[in-house]
PDB file of C-alpha atoms in Angstrom:
ATOM      1  CA  MET A 797      50.601  81.926  45.221  1.00 80.00           C
ATOM      2  CA  PRO A 798      52.117  78.941  43.363  1.00 88.00           C
ATOM      3  CA  PHE A 799      52.508  80.816  40.058  1.00 89.00           C
ATOM      4  CA  ALA A 800      54.422  83.645  41.753  1.00 90.00           C
ATOM      5  CA  ALA A 801      56.710  81.048  43.309  1.00 91.00           C
ATOM      6  CA  THR A 802      57.327  79.549  39.859  1.00 91.00           C
ATOM      7  CA  LEU A 803      58.551  82.960  38.654  1.00 94.00           C
ATOM      8  CA  ALA A 804      60.521  83.468  41.910  1.00 94.00           C
ATOM      9  CA  ILE A 805      58.632  86.688  42.664  1.00 97.00           C
ATOM     10  CA  GLU A 806      59.828  88.110  45.981  1.00 97.00           C
ATOM     11  CA  THR A 807      57.319  90.053  48.086  1.00 97.00           C
ATOM     12  CA  LEU A 808      59.009  93.135  49.551  1.00 97.00           C
ATOM     13  CA  ALA A 809      56.045  94.725  51.372  1.00 98.00           C
ATOM     14  CA  ALA A 810      52.389  93.810  51.714  1.00 97.00           C
ATOM     15  CA  ALA A 811      49.670  96.080  53.079  1.00 98.00           C
ATOM     16  CA  ALA A 812      46.270  97.395  51.979  1.00 98.00           C
ATOM     17  CA  ASP A 813      47.715 100.695  50.744  1.00 98.00           C
ATOM     18  CA  GLU A 814      50.662  99.209  48.810  1.00 98.00           C
ATOM     19  CA  VAL A 815      52.138  95.876  47.807  1.00 98.00           C
ATOM     20  CA  ARG A 816      55.712  95.781  46.478  1.00 98.00           C
ATOM     21  CA  ALA A 817      57.396  92.838  44.815  1.00 98.00           C
ATOM     22  CA  ARG A 818      60.567  92.077  42.846  1.00 98.00           C
ATOM     23  CA  LEU A 819      61.413  89.794  39.948  1.00 98.00           C
ATOM     24  CA  ALA A 820      64.997  89.069  38.907  1.00 97.00           C
ATOM     25  CA  HIS A 821      65.924  89.161  35.237  1.00 95.00           C
ATOM     26  CA  SER A 822      66.536  85.673  33.892  1.00 94.00           C
ATOM     27  CA  ASP A 823      67.468  84.494  30.403  1.00 94.00           C
ATOM     28  CA  ALA A 824      64.540  82.068  30.698  1.00 95.00           C
ATOM     29  CA  PHE A 825      62.160  85.068  30.846  1.00 96.00           C
ATOM     30  CA  THR A 826      63.457  86.973  27.793  1.00 95.00           C
ATOM     31  CA  THR A 827      62.494  87.510  24.190  1.00 95.00           C
ATOM     32  CA  THR A 828      64.823  86.490  21.357  1.00 91.00           C
ATOM     33  CA  GLY A 829      66.264  90.019  21.628  1.00 91.00           C
ATOM     34  CA  GLY A 830      67.235  89.530  25.276  1.00 93.00           C
ATOM     35  CA  ALA A 831      64.630  91.868  26.800  1.00 96.00           C
ATOM     36  CA  LEU A 832      62.440  90.734  29.667  1.00 97.00           C
ATOM     37  CA  HIS A 833      59.262  89.369  28.065  1.00 97.00           C
ATOM     38  CA  GLY A 834      56.189  91.589  28.434  1.00 97.00           C
ATOM     39  CA  GLY A 835      54.141  88.643  29.650  1.00 97.00           C
ATOM     40  CA  VAL A 836      56.524  88.173  32.565  1.00 97.00           C
ATOM     41  CA  ILE A 837      56.215  91.858  33.475  1.00 98.00           C
ATOM     42  CA  MET A 838      52.430  91.544  33.258  1.00 97.00           C
ATOM     43  CA  ALA A 839      52.489  88.417  35.423  1.00 97.00           C
ATOM     44  CA  LEU A 840      54.495  90.272  38.090  1.00 98.00           C
ATOM     45  CA  ALA A 841      52.039  93.184  38.010  1.00 98.00           C
ATOM     46  CA  ASP A 842      49.011  90.877  38.101  1.00 96.00           C
ATOM     47  CA  ALA A 843      50.355  88.924  41.075  1.00 96.00           C
ATOM     48  CA  CYS A 844      51.233  92.123  42.935  1.00 97.00           C
ATOM     49  CA  GLY A 845      47.898  93.769  42.063  1.00 97.00           C
ATOM     50  CA  GLY A 846      45.914  90.690  43.010  1.00 96.00           C
ATOM     51  CA  MET A 847      47.573  90.616  46.407  1.00 96.00           C
ATOM     52  CA  CYS A 848      46.806  94.314  46.902  1.00 98.00           C
ATOM     53  CA  ALA A 849      43.166  93.730  45.932  1.00 98.00           C
ATOM     54  CA  SER A 850      42.959  90.841  48.411  1.00 97.00           C
ATOM     55  CA  PHE A 851      44.046  93.146  51.234  1.00 97.00           C
ATOM     56  CA  ASN A 852      41.192  95.495  50.287  1.00 98.00           C
ATOM     57  CA  LEU A 853      38.336  92.993  50.042  1.00 97.00           C
ATOM     58  CA  PRO A 854      35.086  93.985  51.740  1.00 95.00           C
ATOM     59  CA  LYS A 855      33.711  91.830  54.546  1.00 92.00           C
ATOM     60  CA  ALA A 856      31.997  88.629  53.405  1.00 92.00           C
ATOM     61  CA  ALA A 857      33.985  88.549  50.143  1.00 97.00           C
ATOM     62  CA  THR A 858      35.609  85.214  49.370  1.00 96.00           C
ATOM     63  CA  GLY A 859      38.308  86.397  46.980  1.00 96.00           C
ATOM     64  CA  THR A 860      39.107  88.373  43.889  1.00 96.00           C
ATOM     65  CA  THR A 861      39.914  87.715  40.247  1.00 95.00           C
ATOM     66  CA  THR A 862      41.264  89.891  37.453  1.00 95.00           C
ATOM     67  CA  ILE A 863      38.566  90.799  34.926  1.00 96.00           C
ATOM     68  CA  GLU A 864      40.495  93.435  32.963  1.00 97.00           C
ATOM     69  CA  SER A 865      44.120  94.458  32.677  1.00 97.00           C
ATOM     70  CA  LYS A 866      45.800  97.167  30.595  1.00 98.00           C
ATOM     71  CA  THR A 867      49.552  97.541  30.307  1.00 98.00           C
ATOM     72  CA  ASN A 868      51.612 100.409  28.898  1.00 98.00           C
ATOM     73  CA  PHE A 869      55.196  99.300  28.232  1.00 98.00           C
ATOM     74  CA  LEU A 870      57.686 102.178  28.370  1.00 98.00           C
ATOM     75  CA  ARG A 871      61.160 100.623  28.170  1.00 97.00           C
ATOM     76  CA  ALA A 872      62.970  97.314  27.836  1.00 97.00           C
ATOM     77  CA  VAL A 873      64.766  95.555  30.684  1.00 97.00           C
ATOM     78  CA  ARG A 874      67.880  93.559  29.738  1.00 96.00           C
ATOM     79  CA  SER A 875      69.477  92.915  33.143  1.00 96.00           C
ATOM     80  CA  GLY A 876      69.079  93.324  36.888  1.00 96.00           C
ATOM     81  CA  HIS A 877      65.596  93.143  38.325  1.00 97.00           C
ATOM     82  CA  VAL A 878      62.218  94.844  38.143  1.00 98.00           C
ATOM     83  CA  ASP A 879      60.218  96.129  41.100  1.00 98.00           C
ATOM     84  CA  ALA A 880      56.435  96.407  41.128  1.00 98.00           C
ATOM     85  CA  ALA A 881      54.415  98.701  43.397  1.00 98.00           C
ATOM     86  CA  ALA A 882      50.643  98.153  43.418  1.00 98.00           C
ATOM     87  CA  ARG A 883      48.244 100.691  44.942  1.00 98.00           C
ATOM     88  CA  PRO A 884      44.440 100.781  45.057  1.00 98.00           C
ATOM     89  CA  LEU A 885      42.821 103.399  42.820  1.00 98.00           C
ATOM     90  CA  HIS A 886      39.227 102.403  43.691  1.00 98.00           C
ATOM     91  CA  VAL A 887      37.923 100.028  46.325  1.00 98.00           C
ATOM     92  CA  GLY A 888      34.254  99.226  45.862  1.00 97.00           C
ATOM     93  CA  ARG A 889      31.747  96.545  46.826  1.00 96.00           C
ATOM     94  CA  THR A 890      31.901  94.739  43.471  1.00 97.00           C
ATOM     95  CA  VAL A 891      35.186  95.826  41.869  1.00 98.00           C
ATOM     96  CA  ILE A 892      38.611  96.965  42.991  1.00 98.00           C
ATOM     97  CA  VAL A 893      40.881  98.887  40.609  1.00 98.00           C
ATOM     98  CA  ILE A 894      44.642  98.649  41.167  1.00 98.00           C
ATOM     99  CA  VAL A 895      47.435 100.630  39.502  1.00 98.00           C
ATOM    100  CA  THR A 896      50.828  98.927  39.441  1.00 98.00           C
ATOM    101  CA  ASP A 897      54.033 100.657  38.401  1.00 98.00           C
ATOM    102  CA  VAL A 898      56.948  98.448  37.357  1.00 98.00           C
ATOM    103  CA  ALA A 899      60.429 100.001  37.479  1.00 98.00           C
ATOM    104  CA  ASP A 900      63.864  98.758  36.510  1.00 98.00           C
ATOM    105  CA  GLN A 901      66.816  98.455  38.868  1.00 97.00           C
ATOM    106  CA  ALA A 902      67.681 102.135  38.290  1.00 98.00           C
ATOM    107  CA  GLY A 903      64.147 103.200  39.272  1.00 98.00           C
ATOM    108  CA  ARG A 904      63.048 104.066  35.713  1.00 98.00           C
ATOM    109  CA  LEU A 905      59.420 103.322  34.886  1.00 98.00           C
ATOM    110  CA  VAL A 906      59.196 100.202  32.705  1.00 98.00           C
ATOM    111  CA  ALA A 907      55.421  99.685  32.650  1.00 98.00           C
ATOM    112  CA  ARG A 908      52.187 100.917  34.179  1.00 98.00           C
ATOM    113  CA  VAL A 909      49.401  98.385  34.636  1.00 98.00           C
ATOM    114  CA  THR A 910      45.796  99.192  35.497  1.00 98.00           C
ATOM    115  CA  GLN A 911      43.719  96.193  36.458  1.00 98.00           C
ATOM    116  CA  THR A 912      40.153  95.679  37.520  1.00 98.00           C
ATOM    117  CA  GLN A 913      39.504  92.946  40.042  1.00 97.00           C
ATOM    118  CA  ALA A 914      36.052  91.462  40.575  1.00 97.00           C
ATOM    119  CA  VAL A 915      35.076  90.937  44.192  1.00 98.00           C
ATOM    120  CA  LEU A 916      33.938  87.326  44.639  1.00 97.00           C
ATOM    121  CA  ARG A 917      31.148  86.476  47.054  1.00 95.00           C
ATOM    122  CA  PRO A 918      29.651  83.201  48.307  1.00 92.00           C
TER     123      PRO A 918
END
């Protein structure tokens, strides 16, 4: 995924039941206050969740796309890295729902993202 490469997202594990990825803190990704920007955290979760949805596509599907995403931010990240773990909540014929938890380097929950992915067909 070119966008994930732009953010230097590192895939740690990739399977239908869980996708894990990591993003290093960078000053280029922060707010004026030095915290990792929420949009960067959301981009990590969306990339990780999209990959998880792709592993769960039904036969004859051609792909997936995010149609809804909700993020709860729980704490700021000012250094280190964040890890995302995406797991399927619902795998259907037309939609796939993924829950992605994002944690800081110490393992504390930073954000929880629930996204709905549309299943694309020819």
